[in-house]
PDB file of C-alpha atoms in Angstrom:
ATOM      1  CA  MET A   1       8.650   4.108  19.714  1.00 58.00           C
ATOM      2  CA  PRO A   2       7.550   6.061  16.628  1.00 83.00           C
ATOM      3  CA  LEU A   3       6.173   3.926  13.847  1.00 92.00           C
ATOM      4  CA  GLN A   4       6.243   4.655  10.136  1.00 90.00           C
ATOM      5  CA  LYS A   5       5.446   2.962   6.869  1.00 90.00           C
ATOM      6  CA  ILE A   6       8.204   1.132   5.108  1.00 88.00           C
ATOM      7  CA  SER A   7       8.372   3.613   2.227  1.00 85.00           C
ATOM      8  CA  GLU A   8       8.785   6.453   4.731  1.00 87.00           C
ATOM      9  CA  PHE A   9      11.599   4.657   6.546  1.00 85.00           C
ATOM     10  CA  ASP A  10      13.449   3.680   3.352  1.00 81.00           C
ATOM     11  CA  THR A  11      12.456   5.143  -0.007  1.00 79.00           C
ATOM     12  CA  ASP A  12      14.581   2.489  -1.746  1.00 75.00           C
ATOM     13  CA  TYR A  13      13.212  -0.404   0.277  1.00 75.00           C
ATOM     14  CA  HIS A  14      12.502  -2.463  -2.871  1.00 71.00           C
ATOM     15  CA  ASN A  15      16.238  -2.967  -3.401  1.00 68.00           C
ATOM     16  CA  THR A  16      16.954  -3.249   0.322  1.00 65.00           C
ATOM     17  CA  ILE A  17      14.674  -6.200   1.057  1.00 68.00           C
ATOM     18  CA  GLY A  18      14.719  -7.607  -2.471  1.00 66.00           C
ATOM     19  CA  LYS A  19      10.984  -8.373  -2.529  1.00 73.00           C
ATOM     20  CA  ASP A  20       8.031  -6.022  -2.319  1.00 82.00           C
ATOM     21  CA  ILE A  21       5.615  -7.377   0.237  1.00 86.00           C
ATOM     22  CA  LYS A  22       2.872  -5.059  -0.952  1.00 91.00           C
ATOM     23  CA  GLY A  23       0.237  -6.877  -2.966  1.00 92.00           C
ATOM     24  CA  MET A  24       0.915 -10.333  -1.539  1.00 93.00           C
ATOM     25  CA  GLY A  25      -2.155 -12.415  -0.722  1.00 95.00           C
ATOM     26  CA  LEU A  26      -3.157 -13.022   2.895  1.00 96.00           C
ATOM     27  CA  TYR A  27      -4.099 -16.614   3.734  1.00 96.00           C
ATOM     28  CA  VAL A  28      -5.132 -18.555   6.812  1.00 94.00           C
ATOM     29  CA  GLN A  29      -2.199 -20.610   8.118  1.00 90.00           C
ATOM     30  CA  GLY A  30      -2.259 -24.191   6.853  1.00 87.00           C
ATOM     31  CA  THR A  31      -4.968 -23.597   4.245  1.00 90.00           C
ATOM     32  CA  ASP A  32      -5.526 -22.109   0.815  1.00 92.00           C
ATOM     33  CA  GLU A  33      -8.249 -19.813   2.153  1.00 94.00           C
ATOM     34  CA  LYS A  34      -7.455 -16.291   1.044  1.00 95.00           C
ATOM     35  CA  ILE A  35      -8.817 -13.619   3.339  1.00 96.00           C
ATOM     36  CA  GLY A  36      -7.211 -10.464   2.022  1.00 95.00           C
ATOM     37  CA  THR A  37      -4.193  -8.622   0.664  1.00 96.00           C
ATOM     38  CA  ILE A  38      -1.097  -6.945   2.120  1.00 95.00           C
ATOM     39  CA  ILE A  39      -1.352  -3.165   1.693  1.00 95.00           C
ATOM     40  CA  ASP A  40       1.782  -1.911   3.463  1.00 94.00           C
ATOM     41  CA  ALA A  41       4.246  -2.598   6.270  1.00 93.00           C
ATOM     42  CA  VAL A  42       4.944  -0.630   9.455  1.00 93.00           C
ATOM     43  CA  LEU A  43       8.446  -0.375  10.994  1.00 92.00           C
ATOM     44  CA  ASP A  44       9.785   1.039  14.237  1.00 91.00           C
ATOM     45  CA  ASP A  45      12.572   3.614  14.446  1.00 87.00           C
ATOM     46  CA  GLN A  46      15.178   0.813  14.311  1.00 87.00           C
ATOM     47  CA  GLY A  47      13.821  -0.560  11.045  1.00 87.00           C
ATOM     48  CA  ALA A  48      12.281  -3.671  12.606  1.00 89.00           C
ATOM     49  CA  PHE A  49       8.983  -4.879  11.152  1.00 91.00           C
ATOM     50  CA  ARG A  50       6.167  -4.489  13.674  1.00 94.00           C
ATOM     51  CA  TYR A  51       2.923  -4.673  11.683  1.00 96.00           C
ATOM     52  CA  LEU A  52       1.535  -5.455   8.278  1.00 95.00           C
ATOM     53  CA  ILE A  53      -1.348  -3.332   7.046  1.00 96.00           C
ATOM     54  CA  VAL A  54      -3.797  -5.843   5.589  1.00 96.00           C
ATOM     55  CA  ASP A  55      -7.085  -5.560   3.744  1.00 96.00           C
ATOM     56  CA  ILE A  56      -9.311  -8.374   5.037  1.00 96.00           C
ATOM     57  CA  GLY A  57     -12.067  -7.592   2.573  1.00 94.00           C
ATOM     58  CA  VAL A  58     -12.778 -11.270   1.929  1.00 94.00           C
ATOM     59  CA  TRP A  59     -13.828 -11.679   5.557  1.00 95.00           C
ATOM     60  CA  VAL A  60     -15.030  -8.148   6.319  1.00 94.00           C
ATOM     61  CA  PHE A  61     -15.736  -6.070   3.227  1.00 93.00           C
ATOM     62  CA  GLY A  62     -13.664  -2.893   2.992  1.00 92.00           C
ATOM     63  CA  LYS A  63     -11.928  -3.332   6.338  1.00 96.00           C
ATOM     64  CA  LYS A  64      -8.216  -2.767   6.892  1.00 96.00           C
ATOM     65  CA  VAL A  65      -6.426  -3.755  10.093  1.00 97.00           C
ATOM     66  CA  LEU A  66      -2.927  -4.063  11.516  1.00 97.00           C
ATOM     67  CA  LEU A  67      -1.438  -7.551  11.695  1.00 96.00           C
ATOM     68  CA  PRO A  68       1.444  -7.909  14.200  1.00 95.00           C
ATOM     69  CA  ILE A  69       4.441  -9.324  12.371  1.00 94.00           C
ATOM     70  CA  GLY A  70       4.692 -12.232  14.823  1.00 92.00           C
ATOM     71  CA  LYS A  71       1.287 -13.419  13.678  1.00 93.00           C
ATOM     72  CA  SER A  72       2.435 -13.742  10.075  1.00 92.00           C
ATOM     73  CA  ARG A  73       4.452 -16.211   8.048  1.00 91.00           C
ATOM     74  CA  ILE A  74       5.842 -14.790   4.800  1.00 89.00           C
ATOM     75  CA  ASP A  75       6.331 -17.093   1.815  1.00 89.00           C
ATOM     76  CA  SER A  76       8.058 -14.872  -0.744  1.00 83.00           C
ATOM     77  CA  THR A  77       8.322 -17.726  -3.230  1.00 85.00           C
ATOM     78  CA  ALA A  78       4.553 -18.115  -3.443  1.00 89.00           C
ATOM     79  CA  ASP A  79       3.881 -14.383  -2.866  1.00 89.00           C
ATOM     80  CA  ARG A  80       1.787 -15.310   0.149  1.00 92.00           C
ATOM     81  CA  VAL A  81       1.540 -14.220   3.756  1.00 93.00           C
ATOM     82  CA  TYR A  82      -0.073 -16.630   6.199  1.00 94.00           C
ATOM     83  CA  VAL A  83      -1.811 -15.322   9.310  1.00 93.00           C
ATOM     84  CA  VAL A  84      -1.382 -17.383  12.465  1.00 89.00           C
ATOM     85  CA  GLY A  85      -4.129 -17.832  15.069  1.00 85.00           C
ATOM     86  CA  LEU A  86      -6.706 -15.368  13.755  1.00 90.00           C
ATOM     87  CA  THR A  87     -10.393 -16.161  13.420  1.00 92.00           C
ATOM     88  CA  ARG A  88     -13.071 -14.331  11.502  1.00 93.00           C
ATOM     89  CA  GLU A  89     -14.677 -13.336  14.822  1.00 92.00           C
ATOM     90  CA  GLN A  90     -11.431 -11.777  16.016  1.00 93.00           C
ATOM     91  CA  ALA A  91     -10.995  -9.962  12.703  1.00 94.00           C
ATOM     92  CA  GLU A  92     -14.455  -8.442  12.993  1.00 94.00           C
ATOM     93  CA  LYS A  93     -13.598  -7.021  16.435  1.00 94.00           C
ATOM     94  CA  LEU A  94     -10.174  -5.622  15.529  1.00 96.00           C
ATOM     95  CA  PRO A  95      -9.906  -1.811  15.398  1.00 96.00           C
ATOM     96  CA  GLU A  96     -10.102  -0.589  11.818  1.00 96.00           C
ATOM     97  CA  TYR A  97      -7.107   1.075  10.233  1.00 96.00           C
ATOM     98  CA  HIS A  98      -7.497   4.220   8.140  1.00 94.00           C
ATOM     99  CA  GLU A  99      -4.933   6.081   6.081  1.00 90.00           C
ATOM    100  CA  HIS A 100      -4.510   8.807   8.700  1.00 90.00           C
ATOM    101  CA  THR A 101      -4.843   6.657  11.792  1.00 91.00           C
ATOM    102  CA  ALA A 102      -2.417   7.779  14.491  1.00 92.00           C
ATOM    103  CA  LEU A 103      -0.168   4.825  15.319  1.00 92.00           C
ATOM    104  CA  ASP A 104       0.253   5.746  18.969  1.00 93.00           C
ATOM    105  CA  TYR A 105       0.410   3.549  22.064  1.00 92.00           C
ATOM    106  CA  ASP A 106      -3.340   3.673  22.667  1.00 93.00           C
ATOM    107  CA  TYR A 107      -4.172   2.508  19.147  1.00 95.00           C
ATOM    108  CA  GLU A 108      -1.501  -0.206  19.295  1.00 94.00           C
ATOM    109  CA  GLU A 109      -2.880  -1.413  22.607  1.00 94.00           C
ATOM    110  CA  ARG A 110      -6.334  -1.754  21.072  1.00 94.00           C
ATOM    111  CA  VAL A 111      -4.772  -3.801  18.269  1.00 95.00           C
ATOM    112  CA  ARG A 112      -2.791  -5.962  20.679  1.00 94.00           C
ATOM    113  CA  GLY A 113      -5.886  -6.531  22.768  1.00 92.00           C
ATOM    114  CA  GLY A 114      -7.660  -7.995  19.770  1.00 93.00           C
ATOM    115  CA  TYR A 115      -4.892 -10.511  19.167  1.00 92.00           C
ATOM    116  CA  ARG A 116      -4.474 -11.406  22.829  1.00 85.00           C
ATOM    117  CA  THR A 117      -7.948 -12.902  22.733  1.00 59.00           C
ATOM    118  CA  PRO A 118      -7.746 -16.728  22.791  1.00 58.00           C
ATOM    119  CA  SER A 119      -7.905 -18.106  19.257  1.00 46.00           C
ATOM    120  CA  VAL A 120      -7.624 -21.376  17.401  1.00 38.00           C
ATOM    121  CA  GLU A 121      -3.903 -21.319  18.159  1.00 42.00           C
ATOM    122  CA  SER A 122      -4.493 -21.800  21.869  1.00 42.00           C
ATOM    123  CA  SER A 123      -7.599 -22.602  23.832  1.00 37.00           C
ATOM    124  CA  ALA A 124      -6.079 -21.483  27.148  1.00 39.00           C
ATOM    125  CA  PRO A 125      -6.421 -17.866  28.314  1.00 40.00           C
ATOM    126  CA  LEU A 126      -3.320 -15.788  27.675  1.00 39.00           C
ATOM    127  CA  ASP A 127      -1.592 -14.458  30.763  1.00 43.00           C
ATOM    128  CA  VAL A 128      -0.312 -11.092  29.596  1.00 40.00           C
ATOM    129  CA  GLY A 129       2.302 -11.125  32.316  1.00 40.00           C
ATOM    130  CA  SER A 130       3.689 -14.444  31.209  1.00 38.00           C
ATOM    131  CA  THR A 131       4.941 -15.289  27.710  1.00 38.00           C
ATOM    132  CA  LEU A 132       6.441 -18.630  26.798  1.00 36.00           C
ATOM    133  CA  GLY A 133       6.987 -19.435  30.475  1.00 37.00           C
ATOM    134  CA  ARG A 134       8.850 -16.242  31.234  1.00 38.00           C
ATOM    135  CA  THR A 135       7.660 -13.494  33.528  1.00 38.00           C
ATOM    136  CA  THR A 136       7.665 -10.068  31.908  1.00 40.00           C
ATOM    137  CA  PRO A 137       7.352  -6.635  33.459  1.00 42.00           C
ATOM    138  CA  SER A 138       3.892  -5.156  33.818  1.00 55.00           C
ATOM    139  CA  LEU A 139       2.652  -3.879  30.478  1.00 71.00           C
ATOM    140  CA  ASP A 140       2.197  -0.151  30.713  1.00 75.00           C
ATOM    141  CA  ARG A 141       2.845   2.748  28.409  1.00 81.00           C
ATOM    142  CA  ASN A 142       5.962   3.832  30.289  1.00 84.00           C
ATOM    143  CA  ASN A 143       8.032   0.661  30.111  1.00 86.00           C
ATOM    144  CA  TYR A 144       6.399  -1.316  27.291  1.00 90.00           C
ATOM    145  CA  THR A 145       8.694  -2.939  24.731  1.00 91.00           C
ATOM    146  CA  TYR A 146       7.816  -5.194  21.841  1.00 92.00           C
ATOM    147  CA  ALA A 147      10.114  -7.861  23.287  1.00 91.00           C
ATOM    148  CA  GLN A 148       7.608  -8.330  26.106  1.00 92.00           C
ATOM    149  CA  GLU A 149       5.157  -9.953  23.700  1.00 92.00           C
ATOM    150  CA  PRO A 150       7.122 -12.231  21.384  1.00 90.00           C
ATOM    151  CA  ASP A 151       3.884 -13.968  20.479  1.00 89.00           C
ATOM    152  CA  LEU A 152       2.931 -10.794  18.618  1.00 93.00           C
ATOM    153  CA  TYR A 153       6.258  -9.434  17.413  1.00 91.00           C
ATOM    154  CA  ASP A 154       8.806 -12.264  17.288  1.00 87.00           C
ATOM    155  CA  VAL A 155       8.487 -14.267  14.069  1.00 78.00           C
ATOM    156  CA  SER A 156      10.484 -17.128  15.608  1.00 70.00           C
ATOM    157  CA  ALA A 157       8.372 -17.529  18.741  1.00 60.00           C
ATOM    158  CA  HIS A 158       5.859 -20.004  17.317  1.00 54.00           C
ATOM    159  CA  GLU A 159       7.771 -22.691  15.488  1.00 51.00           C
ATOM    160  CA  ASP A 160      10.992 -23.615  13.769  1.00 46.00           C
ATOM    161  CA  GLN A 161      11.509 -21.769  10.544  1.00 52.00           C
ATOM    162  CA  THR A 162      13.168 -22.719   7.311  1.00 54.00           C
ATOM    163  CA  PHE A 163      15.003 -20.194   5.202  1.00 55.00           C
ATOM    164  CA  LYS A 164      15.781 -20.781   1.569  1.00 62.00           C
ATOM    165  CA  LEU A 165      19.068 -19.482   0.263  1.00 68.00           C
ATOM    166  CA  TYR A 166      19.154 -18.719  -3.429  1.00 73.00           C
ATOM    167  CA  GLU A 167      21.917 -18.241  -5.913  1.00 81.00           C
ATOM    168  CA  GLU A 168      22.029 -17.281  -9.539  1.00 82.00           C
ATOM    169  CA  ARG A 169      23.559 -19.302 -12.325  1.00 84.00           C
ATOM    170  CA  LEU A 170      24.173 -18.567 -15.955  1.00 82.00           C
ATOM    171  CA  VAL A 171      21.896 -20.224 -18.461  1.00 84.00           C
ATOM    172  CA  ALA A 172      23.229 -19.979 -21.998  1.00 84.00           C
ATOM    173  CA  ASN A 173      20.800 -19.502 -24.843  1.00 85.00           C
ATOM    174  CA  LYS A 174      21.429 -18.554 -28.427  1.00 85.00           C
ATOM    175  CA  GLN A 175      19.757 -15.881 -30.479  1.00 85.00           C
ATOM    176  CA  ARG A 176      20.042 -15.639 -34.243  1.00 87.00           C
ATOM    177  CA  ARG A 177      20.739 -12.134 -35.425  1.00 87.00           C
ATOM    178  CA  LYS A 178      21.627 -10.586 -38.775  1.00 89.00           C
ATOM    179  CA  THR A 179      25.245  -9.455 -38.994  1.00 87.00           C
ATOM    180  CA  GLY A 180      25.248  -8.336 -42.631  1.00 90.00           C
ATOM    181  CA  GLU A 181      24.405  -9.337 -46.160  1.00 90.00           C
ATOM    182  CA  VAL A 182      26.224 -10.055 -49.397  1.00 89.00           C
ATOM    183  CA  ALA A 183      24.807  -8.872 -52.746  1.00 90.00           C
ATOM    184  CA  ILE A 184      26.113 -10.659 -55.852  1.00 89.00           C
ATOM    185  CA  GLY A 185      25.879  -8.801 -59.161  1.00 90.00           C
ATOM    186  CA  LYS A 186      27.587  -8.394 -62.554  1.00 90.00           C
ATOM    187  CA  HIS A 187      29.059  -5.431 -64.375  1.00 92.00           C
ATOM    188  CA  ILE A 188      30.677  -5.009 -67.755  1.00 91.00           C
ATOM    189  CA  GLU A 189      34.260  -3.986 -68.251  1.00 91.00           C
ATOM    190  CA  THR A 190      35.733  -3.140 -71.674  1.00 92.00           C
ATOM    191  CA  ASP A 191      39.221  -3.900 -72.996  1.00 90.00           C
ATOM    192  CA  THR A 192      40.888  -3.120 -76.301  1.00 91.00           C
ATOM    193  CA  ALA A 193      41.797  -6.340 -78.070  1.00 89.00           C
ATOM    194  CA  THR A 194      44.033  -6.747 -81.154  1.00 91.00           C
ATOM    195  CA  VAL A 195      43.772  -9.521 -83.732  1.00 89.00           C
ATOM    196  CA  ALA A 196      46.157 -10.019 -86.715  1.00 91.00           C
ATOM    197  CA  VAL A 197      44.523 -10.690 -90.107  1.00 89.00           C
ATOM    198  CA  SER A 198      46.467 -11.374 -93.315  1.00 92.00           C
ATOM    199  CA  VAL A 199      44.981  -9.437 -96.256  1.00 90.00           C
ATOM    200  CA  GLU A 200      45.917  -9.128 -99.940  1.00 92.00           C
ATOM    201  CA  LYS A 201      46.081  -5.915-101.951  1.00 91.00           C
ATOM    202  CA  GLU A 202      46.440  -5.652-105.718  1.00 90.00           C
ATOM    203  CA  ARG A 203      48.695  -3.070-107.421  1.00 91.00           C
ATOM    204  CA  VAL A 204      49.688  -2.258-110.977  1.00 90.00           C
ATOM    205  CA  VAL A 205      53.291  -2.470-112.013  1.00 91.00           C
ATOM    206  CA  ILE A 206      54.176  -0.615-115.225  1.00 89.00           C
ATOM    207  CA  GLU A 207      57.478  -1.508-116.822  1.00 89.00           C
ATOM    208  CA  ARG A 208      58.977   0.207-119.829  1.00 89.00           C
ATOM    209  CA  VAL A 209      61.481  -1.985-121.612  1.00 89.00           C
ATOM    210  CA  THR A 210      63.269  -1.862-125.006  1.00 89.00           C
ATOM    211  CA  PRO A 211      62.126  -4.718-127.235  1.00 87.00           C
ATOM    212  CA  GLU A 212      64.621  -6.749-129.201  1.00 86.00           C
ATOM    213  CA  ASP A 213      63.346  -5.456-132.510  1.00 83.00           C
ATOM    214  CA  ALA A 214      63.530  -1.875-131.475  1.00 84.00           C
ATOM    215  CA  GLY A 215      64.382   0.353-134.476  1.00 82.00           C
ATOM    216  CA  LYS A 216      62.768  -2.025-136.981  1.00 84.00           C
ATOM    217  CA  VAL A 217      60.566  -0.317-139.536  1.00 84.00           C
ATOM    218  CA  VAL A 218      56.941  -1.308-139.432  1.00 81.00           C
ATOM    219  CA  SER A 219      54.166  -0.749-141.897  1.00 81.00           C
ATOM    220  CA  ALA A 220      51.562   1.956-141.610  1.00 76.00           C
ATOM    221  CA  GLU A 221      48.902  -0.649-140.787  1.00 76.00           C
ATOM    222  CA  ILE A 222      50.792  -1.811-137.717  1.00 77.00           C
ATOM    223  CA  ALA A 223      51.725   1.617-136.528  1.00 76.00           C
ATOM    224  CA  ASN A 224      48.324   2.503-135.168  1.00 75.00           C
ATOM    225  CA  PHE A 225      48.694   5.970-133.752  1.00 76.00           C
ATOM    226  CA  ARG A 226      45.786   6.953-131.428  1.00 74.00           C
ATOM    227  CA  GLU A 227      45.019   8.910-128.297  1.00 79.00           C
ATOM    228  CA  GLY A 228      42.964   8.077-125.186  1.00 75.00           C
ATOM    229  CA  GLU A 229      42.601   4.919-123.098  1.00 70.00           C
ATOM    230  CA  VAL A 230      44.449   1.976-124.453  1.00 73.00           C
ATOM    231  CA  ALA A 231      44.083  -0.394-121.391  1.00 82.00           C
ATOM    232  CA  HIS A 232      41.714  -0.751-118.285  1.00 86.00           C
ATOM    233  CA  ILE A 233      42.658  -2.810-115.273  1.00 88.00           C
ATOM    234  CA  GLU A 234      40.494  -3.176-112.085  1.00 91.00           C
ATOM    235  CA  ILE A 235      42.468  -3.195-108.814  1.00 92.00           C
ATOM    236  CA  TYR A 236      41.213  -5.092-105.684  1.00 92.00           C
ATOM    237  CA  GLU A 237      42.362  -5.455-102.112  1.00 92.00           C
ATOM    238  CA  GLU A 238      41.205  -7.374 -99.008  1.00 90.00           C
ATOM    239  CA  VAL A 239      40.102  -5.611 -95.834  1.00 91.00           C
ATOM    240  CA  ALA A 240      39.763  -7.116 -92.320  1.00 87.00           C
ATOM    241  CA  ASP A 241      36.176  -8.038 -91.420  1.00 88.00           C
ATOM    242  CA  VAL A 242      36.166  -8.474 -87.606  1.00 87.00           C
ATOM    243  CA  GLN A 243      33.055  -9.664 -85.776  1.00 88.00           C
ATOM    244  CA  LYS A 244      32.478 -10.354 -82.037  1.00 88.00           C
ATOM    245  CA  GLU A 245      31.094 -13.560 -80.594  1.00 89.00           C
ATOM    246  CA  ALA A 246      30.291 -14.441 -76.948  1.00 90.00           C
ATOM    247  CA  PHE A 247      31.564 -17.551 -75.221  1.00 89.00           C
ATOM    248  CA  LEU A 248      31.420 -19.004 -71.645  1.00 90.00           C
ATOM    249  CA  ARG A 249      34.490 -17.914 -69.719  1.00 86.00           C
ATOM    250  CA  GLU A 250      33.898 -19.229 -66.149  1.00 90.00           C
ATOM    251  CA  GLU A 251      31.185 -20.235 -63.669  1.00 90.00           C
ATOM    252  CA  VAL A 252      30.703 -18.600 -60.242  1.00 88.00           C
ATOM    253  CA  ARG A 253      29.033 -20.615 -57.484  1.00 89.00           C
ATOM    254  CA  VAL A 254      27.557 -18.841 -54.437  1.00 89.00           C
ATOM    255  CA  GLN A 255      26.630 -20.753 -51.247  1.00 90.00           C
ATOM    256  CA  LYS A 256      26.514 -20.251 -47.464  1.00 88.00           C
ATOM    257  CA  VAL A 257      28.562 -22.295 -45.022  1.00 90.00           C
ATOM    258  CA  VAL A 258      28.267 -22.320 -41.203  1.00 89.00           C
ATOM    259  CA  ASP A 259      31.392 -21.970 -39.095  1.00 89.00           C
ATOM    260  CA  LYS A 260      31.197 -22.998 -35.437  1.00 89.00           C
ATOM    261  CA  GLU A 261      33.178 -21.401 -32.648  1.00 89.00           C
ATOM    262  CA  ILE A 262      33.047 -21.254 -28.849  1.00 90.00           C
ATOM    263  CA  VAL A 263      32.471 -17.833 -27.308  1.00 87.00           C
ATOM    264  CA  GLU A 264      32.765 -17.066 -23.596  1.00 88.00           C
ATOM    265  CA  VAL A 265      30.328 -14.663 -21.946  1.00 86.00           C
ATOM    266  CA  GLU A 266      31.125 -13.248 -18.519  1.00 88.00           C
ATOM    267  CA  GLU A 267      28.385 -12.080 -16.153  1.00 88.00           C
ATOM    268  CA  THR A 268      28.127 -11.346 -12.444  1.00 90.00           C
ATOM    269  CA  ILE A 269      25.942 -13.772 -10.494  1.00 87.00           C
ATOM    270  CA  ARG A 270      24.718 -13.541  -6.919  1.00 88.00           C
ATOM    271  CA  ARG A 271      24.507 -16.132  -4.152  1.00 87.00           C
ATOM    272  CA  GLU A 272      22.885 -15.921  -0.761  1.00 81.00           C
ATOM    273  CA  GLU A 273      24.926 -17.054   2.220  1.00 83.00           C
ATOM    274  CA  LEU A 274      23.674 -17.535   5.755  1.00 78.00           C
ATOM    275  CA  ASP A 275      24.778 -15.051   8.417  1.00 78.00           C
ATOM    276  CA  VAL A 276      24.318 -16.074  12.036  1.00 76.00           C
ATOM    277  CA  ASP A 277      24.633 -13.366  14.709  1.00 75.00           C
ATOM    278  CA  THR A 278      24.427 -14.359  18.366  1.00 72.00           C
ATOM    279  CA  ASP A 279      23.886 -12.202  21.391  1.00 68.00           C
ATOM    280  CA  GLY A 280      25.399 -13.383  24.653  1.00 63.00           C
ATOM    281  CA  THR A 281      26.901 -16.819  25.260  1.00 65.00           C
ATOM    282  CA  LEU A 282      24.484 -18.794  23.139  1.00 63.00           C
ATOM    283  CA  LYS A 283      25.828 -21.857  21.360  1.00 66.00           C
ATOM    284  CA  VAL A 284      24.593 -22.399  17.819  1.00 66.00           C
ATOM    285  CA  ASN A 285      25.068 -25.738  16.095  1.00 68.00           C
ATOM    286  CA  LYS A 286      25.457 -25.446  12.352  1.00 67.00           C
ATOM    287  CA  THR A 287      25.524 -28.418  10.014  1.00 66.00           C
ATOM    288  CA  ASP A 288      26.769 -28.654   6.472  1.00 65.00           C
ATOM    289  CA  ARG A 289      24.398 -28.900   3.549  1.00 63.00           C
ATOM    290  CA  VAL A 290      22.896 -32.316   2.862  1.00 56.00           C
TER     291      VAL A 290
END
């Protein structure tokens, strides 16, 4: 029955069992007295838990020992492991575990011998050949099986146990995140505009007409013959004088409004269901949830 550490049996054991037992606190059953820490777990070749490697440094400084799985109660919710029926005196006498300790039959038997000693769990001597009222074969290295000592290796041998089944549910929260921004600015565009202005312009009209007394003889005093300018007239005109003036054309109002909508988010959730496997003709009564 070769034994190996859990990480050697399954390198991905974290995902397999869903909870890493390493690092959990070790407590005395029924109390809040912490006596150590779980260092590792030991499995057989079928993947069944057989021992927990525990550091009982609170009781015995620097000492590590093997704890048969049947002597433990694991509370994964509280990250605690409770040890059943172990006293400080027993712990002091247990064989010490080292990193390179050979987990062979002889070493296991020394460990089992330490836990077979009567403890607070039972004041009566333990008959190795009798467990829970049943007679078992003689314990020897040739025919020994863990089933012969359920008190050490069967987690259900001591008392009824309660299992908690968990399921996941979606909890919706909201997070505010920036989706963009709007910058408001102004720019100038130019157009060519036309405006009509009425203007006046002066001009000179010269008319040459024949007077009624044309051909009449006049005296030398009247007939004033001369050269040069005889008349001077100033000419004026109006020109358009266009000026620009600014006026309010329109008003632009900028504000934020909040629109509400319902969005649906889909996610995969898990739920634990109970599997019951029976061996033989056992009858199991199952009741619905209450």
